[in-house]
Structure formats: structure tokens, C-alpha cells
Tab-separated table of C-alpha atoms in Angstrom:
chain	number	residue	atom	x	y	z
A	1	MET	CA	-49.201	-43.308	-8.058
A	2	SER	CA	-46.684	-40.993	-6.520
A	3	VAL	CA	-47.113	-38.369	-4.015
A	4	CYS	CA	-44.969	-35.673	-3.487
A	5	THR	CA	-44.273	-35.070	0.039
A	6	SER	CA	-43.901	-31.124	1.663
A	7	ASP	CA	-39.945	-31.931	1.088
A	8	CYS	CA	-40.312	-32.306	-2.635
A	9	ARG	CA	-42.391	-29.087	-2.867
A	10	CYS	CA	-39.810	-27.584	-0.999
A	11	PHE	CA	-36.808	-28.573	-2.940
A	12	ALA	CA	-38.983	-27.945	-6.285
A	13	TYR	CA	-39.677	-24.167	-5.010
A	14	ARG	CA	-35.573	-23.854	-4.503
A	15	LEU	CA	-35.106	-25.229	-7.797
A	16	ARG	CA	-37.294	-22.524	-9.195
A	17	LEU	CA	-35.668	-19.777	-7.043
A	18	ALA	CA	-32.594	-20.317	-8.143
A	19	SER	CA	-33.291	-20.445	-11.645
A	20	SER	CA	-34.683	-16.864	-11.677
A	21	LEU	CA	-31.675	-15.916	-9.407
A	22	ARG	CA	-29.410	-16.868	-12.369
A	23	PRO	CA	-29.806	-14.039	-14.615
A	24	LEU	CA	-29.587	-11.445	-11.818
A	25	LYS	CA	-25.872	-13.194	-10.943
A	26	THR	CA	-25.148	-13.352	-14.750
A	27	PHE	CA	-25.692	-9.672	-15.037
A	28	HIS	CA	-24.134	-8.618	-11.735
A	29	PHE	CA	-20.890	-10.675	-12.724
A	30	LEU	CA	-21.067	-8.557	-16.342
A	31	VAL	CA	-21.516	-5.029	-14.915
A	32	VAL	CA	-18.354	-6.113	-12.324
A	33	ARG	CA	-16.315	-6.966	-15.118
A	34	ALA	CA	-17.047	-4.138	-17.342
A	35	SER	CA	-16.320	-1.520	-14.266
A	36	LEU	CA	-12.874	-3.440	-14.098
A	37	THR	CA	-12.102	-3.327	-17.676
A	38	LEU	CA	-13.231	0.644	-17.925
A	39	ALA	CA	-11.063	1.420	-14.672
A	40	LEU	CA	-7.720	-0.243	-16.219
A	41	LEU	CA	-8.359	1.322	-19.382
A	42	LEU	CA	-8.586	4.553	-17.793
A	43	ALA	CA	-5.387	3.801	-15.839
A	44	PHE	CA	-3.393	2.756	-18.726
A	45	SER	CA	-4.515	5.887	-20.601
A	46	SER	CA	-3.657	8.571	-17.864
A	47	ALA	CA	-0.019	6.614	-17.351
A	48	GLY	CA	0.359	6.972	-21.078
A	49	ALA	CA	-0.607	10.587	-21.169
A	50	PHE	CA	1.664	11.324	-18.130
A	51	ASP	CA	4.728	9.480	-19.700
A	52	ALA	CA	4.049	11.496	-23.221
A	53	ASP	CA	4.099	14.880	-21.112
A	54	ALA	CA	6.994	13.719	-19.521
A	55	ALA	CA	9.034	13.223	-22.696
A	56	LEU	CA	7.932	16.845	-24.435
A	57	TRP	CA	8.700	18.601	-20.953
A	58	ALA	CA	12.198	16.748	-21.090
A	59	ALA	CA	12.343	17.879	-24.599
A	60	LEU	CA	11.860	21.395	-23.807
A	61	GLU	CA	14.353	21.478	-20.505
A	62	SER	CA	17.003	20.009	-23.098
A	63	GLY	CA	16.711	22.980	-25.307
A	64	GLY	CA	16.956	23.077	-28.929
A	65	HIS	CA	12.950	22.616	-29.136
A	66	VAL	CA	9.935	24.649	-29.835
A	67	ALA	CA	6.768	25.147	-27.669
A	68	LEU	CA	4.193	26.830	-29.822
A	69	MET	CA	1.649	28.057	-27.733
A	70	ARG	CA	-1.951	29.312	-28.262
A	71	HIS	CA	-2.921	32.345	-25.723
A	72	ALA	CA	-4.829	31.504	-23.039
A	73	LEU	CA	-8.449	31.605	-22.647
A	74	ALA	CA	-9.955	34.830	-24.154
A	75	PRO	CA	-13.810	34.345	-25.053
A	76	GLY	CA	-15.071	34.861	-28.366
A	77	THR	CA	-13.835	34.970	-32.032
A	78	GLY	CA	-11.663	37.055	-33.861
A	79	ASP	CA	-11.706	40.997	-33.028
A	80	PRO	CA	-14.375	43.325	-33.137
A	81	ASN	CA	-14.611	45.548	-36.123
A	82	ASN	CA	-12.971	48.646	-34.485
A	83	PHE	CA	-9.674	46.541	-33.483
A	84	ARG	CA	-6.412	48.613	-33.299
A	85	ILE	CA	-3.571	46.660	-32.427
A	86	ASP	CA	-2.375	49.361	-30.188
A	87	ASP	CA	-5.237	49.502	-28.219
A	88	CYS	CA	-6.292	46.378	-25.907
A	89	ALA	CA	-9.947	48.092	-25.341
A	90	THR	CA	-10.836	47.158	-29.241
A	91	GLN	CA	-9.495	43.694	-28.677
A	92	ARG	CA	-10.870	40.125	-27.481
A	93	ASN	CA	-8.772	40.096	-24.133
A	94	LEU	CA	-8.175	37.189	-21.934
A	95	SER	CA	-10.876	36.214	-19.195
A	96	GLU	CA	-9.924	36.293	-15.672
A	97	ALA	CA	-9.933	32.408	-16.346
A	98	GLY	CA	-7.519	32.976	-19.222
A	99	ARG	CA	-5.230	34.981	-16.528
A	100	GLN	CA	-5.509	31.984	-14.275
A	101	GLN	CA	-4.613	29.415	-16.992
A	102	ALA	CA	-1.638	31.249	-17.851
A	103	ARG	CA	-0.169	31.730	-14.659
A	104	ALA	CA	-0.962	28.097	-14.039
A	105	ILE	CA	1.058	27.105	-17.103
A	106	GLY	CA	4.028	28.988	-16.282
A	107	ALA	CA	4.184	27.617	-12.754
A	108	ARG	CA	4.140	24.299	-14.711
A	109	PHE	CA	7.367	25.289	-16.691
A	110	ARG	CA	8.768	26.424	-13.222
A	111	GLU	CA	8.364	23.562	-11.318
A	112	ARG	CA	10.266	21.524	-13.621
A	113	GLY	CA	13.236	24.197	-13.626
A	114	ILE	CA	12.700	25.436	-17.365
A	115	LYS	CA	13.481	28.769	-16.596
A	116	ASN	CA	15.696	29.405	-19.635
A	117	VAL	CA	13.207	29.603	-22.684
A	118	VAL	CA	13.547	32.583	-25.235
A	119	LEU	CA	10.044	34.046	-25.317
A	120	PHE	CA	8.381	35.546	-28.527
A	121	SER	CA	4.798	36.623	-28.637
A	122	SER	CA	2.245	37.880	-31.101
A	123	LEU	CA	1.680	41.814	-30.641
A	124	TRP	CA	-2.017	40.752	-29.884
A	125	CYS	CA	-2.624	41.843	-26.470
A	126	ARG	CA	-4.235	38.575	-25.278
A	127	CYS	CA	-0.940	37.070	-26.463
A	128	LEU	CA	1.572	39.294	-24.862
A	129	GLU	CA	-0.931	39.129	-21.503
A	130	THR	CA	-0.356	35.689	-21.817
A	131	ALA	CA	3.310	35.862	-22.282
A	132	ARG	CA	3.530	38.110	-18.972
A	133	LEU	CA	1.620	35.937	-16.798
A	134	LEU	CA	3.802	32.851	-17.832
A	135	ASP	CA	6.612	34.788	-15.845
A	136	ILE	CA	9.307	32.517	-17.288
A	137	GLY	CA	11.325	35.061	-19.095
A	138	GLU	CA	11.367	38.528	-21.061
A	139	VAL	CA	8.924	39.093	-23.829
A	140	ARG	CA	9.782	39.735	-27.174
A	141	PRO	CA	7.051	41.100	-29.254
A	142	PHE	CA	7.025	39.283	-32.858
A	143	PRO	CA	5.269	40.651	-35.682
A	144	GLY	CA	5.579	37.390	-37.775
A	145	LEU	CA	3.372	35.741	-34.855
A	146	ASN	CA	0.429	38.012	-35.298
A	147	SER	CA	-2.967	36.586	-36.426
A	148	PHE	CA	-4.005	36.703	-39.918
A	149	PHE	CA	-7.706	35.825	-38.917
A	150	ARG	CA	-8.735	39.215	-41.255
A	151	ASP	CA	-6.137	38.762	-43.641
A	152	ASN	CA	-5.733	35.038	-44.833
A	153	ASN	CA	-2.939	36.538	-47.434
A	154	GLN	CA	-0.629	37.084	-44.643
A	155	GLU	CA	-0.379	33.658	-43.890
A	156	ALA	CA	2.462	32.699	-46.026
A	157	ALA	CA	4.695	35.618	-44.965
A	158	ARG	CA	3.757	35.220	-41.374
A	159	SER	CA	4.771	31.334	-41.269
A	160	ALA	CA	7.718	31.778	-43.063
A	161	ALA	CA	8.899	34.699	-40.691
A	162	VAL	CA	8.370	32.135	-37.814
A	163	ARG	CA	10.245	29.254	-39.529
A	164	LYS	CA	12.962	31.860	-39.958
A	165	LEU	CA	13.115	32.835	-36.584
A	166	ILE	CA	13.261	28.883	-34.973
A	167	ASN	CA	15.963	28.446	-37.573
A	168	GLU	CA	17.882	31.096	-36.165
A	169	HIS	CA	17.546	29.683	-32.511
A	170	ALA	CA	17.844	26.062	-33.552
A	171	LYS	CA	20.666	25.531	-31.147
A	172	GLY	CA	20.655	26.698	-27.756
A	173	PRO	CA	17.541	27.252	-25.385
A	174	SER	CA	14.187	26.070	-26.240
A	175	LEU	CA	11.750	28.359	-27.816
A	176	MET	CA	8.755	29.607	-26.461
A	177	LEU	CA	6.068	31.126	-28.949
A	178	VAL	CA	2.799	32.509	-27.991
A	179	THR	CA	0.708	33.118	-30.827
A	180	HIS	CA	-2.941	32.241	-32.327
A	181	GLN	CA	-4.842	29.005	-33.681
A	182	GLY	CA	-4.623	29.767	-37.306
A	183	ASN	CA	-1.147	30.278	-37.071
A	184	ILE	CA	-0.485	27.260	-35.199
A	185	THR	CA	-2.624	25.039	-37.290
A	186	ALA	CA	-0.599	26.710	-40.673
A	187	LEU	CA	2.605	25.903	-39.292
A	188	THR	CA	1.903	22.112	-37.974
A	189	GLY	CA	-1.833	21.165	-38.677
A	190	VAL	CA	-2.753	21.044	-35.229
A	191	PHE	CA	-5.745	22.826	-33.998
A	192	PRO	CA	-4.919	23.417	-30.545
A	193	GLN	CA	-7.363	24.579	-27.748
A	194	SER	CA	-6.493	27.702	-25.746
A	195	GLY	CA	-3.390	27.510	-23.717
A	196	GLU	CA	-2.382	24.010	-25.828
A	197	ILE	CA	1.392	24.094	-26.141
A	198	VAL	CA	2.684	22.261	-29.519
A	199	VAL	CA	6.207	20.723	-28.975
A	200	LEU	CA	8.302	21.058	-31.985
A	201	ARG	CA	11.745	19.890	-33.114
A	202	LEU	CA	13.564	21.218	-36.458
A	203	ASP	CA	14.907	18.415	-38.740
A	204	GLY	CA	16.335	20.109	-41.540
A	205	ASP	CA	13.795	22.613	-42.547
A	206	LYS	CA	10.933	20.352	-41.857
A	207	LEU	CA	8.932	21.093	-38.058
A	208	ILE	CA	8.147	17.959	-36.524
A	209	VAL	CA	5.618	17.759	-34.119
A	210	LEU	CA	6.289	15.607	-30.993
A	211	GLY	CA	2.965	16.166	-29.447
A	212	SER	CA	1.406	18.671	-27.166
A	213	ILE	CA	0.907	19.581	-23.794
A	214	SER	CA	-2.985	20.507	-22.262
A	215	GLU	CA	-3.922	22.205	-19.164
A	216	ARG	CA	-4.149	19.436	-16.243
């Protein structure tokens, strides 16, 4: 007949305790490993985005490229029914956040010493104000950059006018074109956010999208 001493009972208790803690230790290990993996992925992602942005800024600085920019933040869609192109009060305009966004984007250009761009803008007030607040050169209104949101029949003619403008400035300083989402999408297939810049280069008669620069 066997007899279990107090030492035996203590050992059994410790064994049961260790068994009950094992799942907690495993769970803790998995959480730590997942957290480290996520941190590494975010770090590599941020580094990749930084490198891509750096290459796009370098392209613009080198000249011969196009920065196709959607106007800064202007809440809403389209324009009021009483819209008139010569009256900003009848249009959808930049919010204060949009004005701050435009200034910040212009500051990024100046930080990189990019001050010699040729700057054109749609005649819509939100585009003209964006272009002026960039403060990186004389703003030249260009009807080919005007919105065709109300009249899609204008898409082909306006896209052709922009392509012609880009061809005329293929050599020399980079072009900065401030326009609307629809115009940019028609030319590039990219659906930009407010203030986003799509960087292009001309390859023969084709526009090649190199990437886009978004607000930090």
C-alpha cells in the first residue's frame, strides 16, 4: 500500500499549476510575436513610401515631368445650381483646412528647392486659390484644366488640350497643373484625393504615371 507524503502532494500541485499556466505563456508569446511582426511591417511600409516619395520629388526637381494636382480640400461635390465661373460666391470653395493643406504642399516644394515649376490652373476658384496658396510661381489660368463634371461631352477636348500643353513643355522645368478629380482620372486612370499630386512623364505620345504624392 503506497503512501503520499506532503512532498508528493506539493509536487503534484506544482505540476498542475505549471500545466495551467502553459496556455497563458503560449498566448503571451504569440501576442508578442504578432506585435513585433506588425511593427516591422509598418516600418518597412513607411520606409518604402518614403523612398517612393523621394524618387518622385527628385523627378520633379530634375525637370521635364508633370505634377497633376487635385485642388485642396473643398467640402461637397460639384457646384451649386447657380454656378458662375466668374463669381466665386456661386462655387464650391476651399475650406480653411483646404487652405492650410495648399500652403503645406507648397512648403514641401520649397523645402526641396523646387521653385522653378511652370504653374497652370483650372479657372475654378478652388483651383486658382490652391495654386496661389502653393506660392511656387506665377499662376496661369488654363481652360483645358476646367472641370467637365456638369458636361462630360467636354472631356475629350479638355484632355486633348492638356496633352498638348504637356507636349509643349516636355523640355525644361516641370509642369504643375492644378485641376479636378475627373480631369486627372480621365488622363491617368488615378482617382486622387484632395491635394494629391500624380507625377507623370511623357513617353512619346503616352503619359506614364510614376506615382503619387499625398499629404503627410
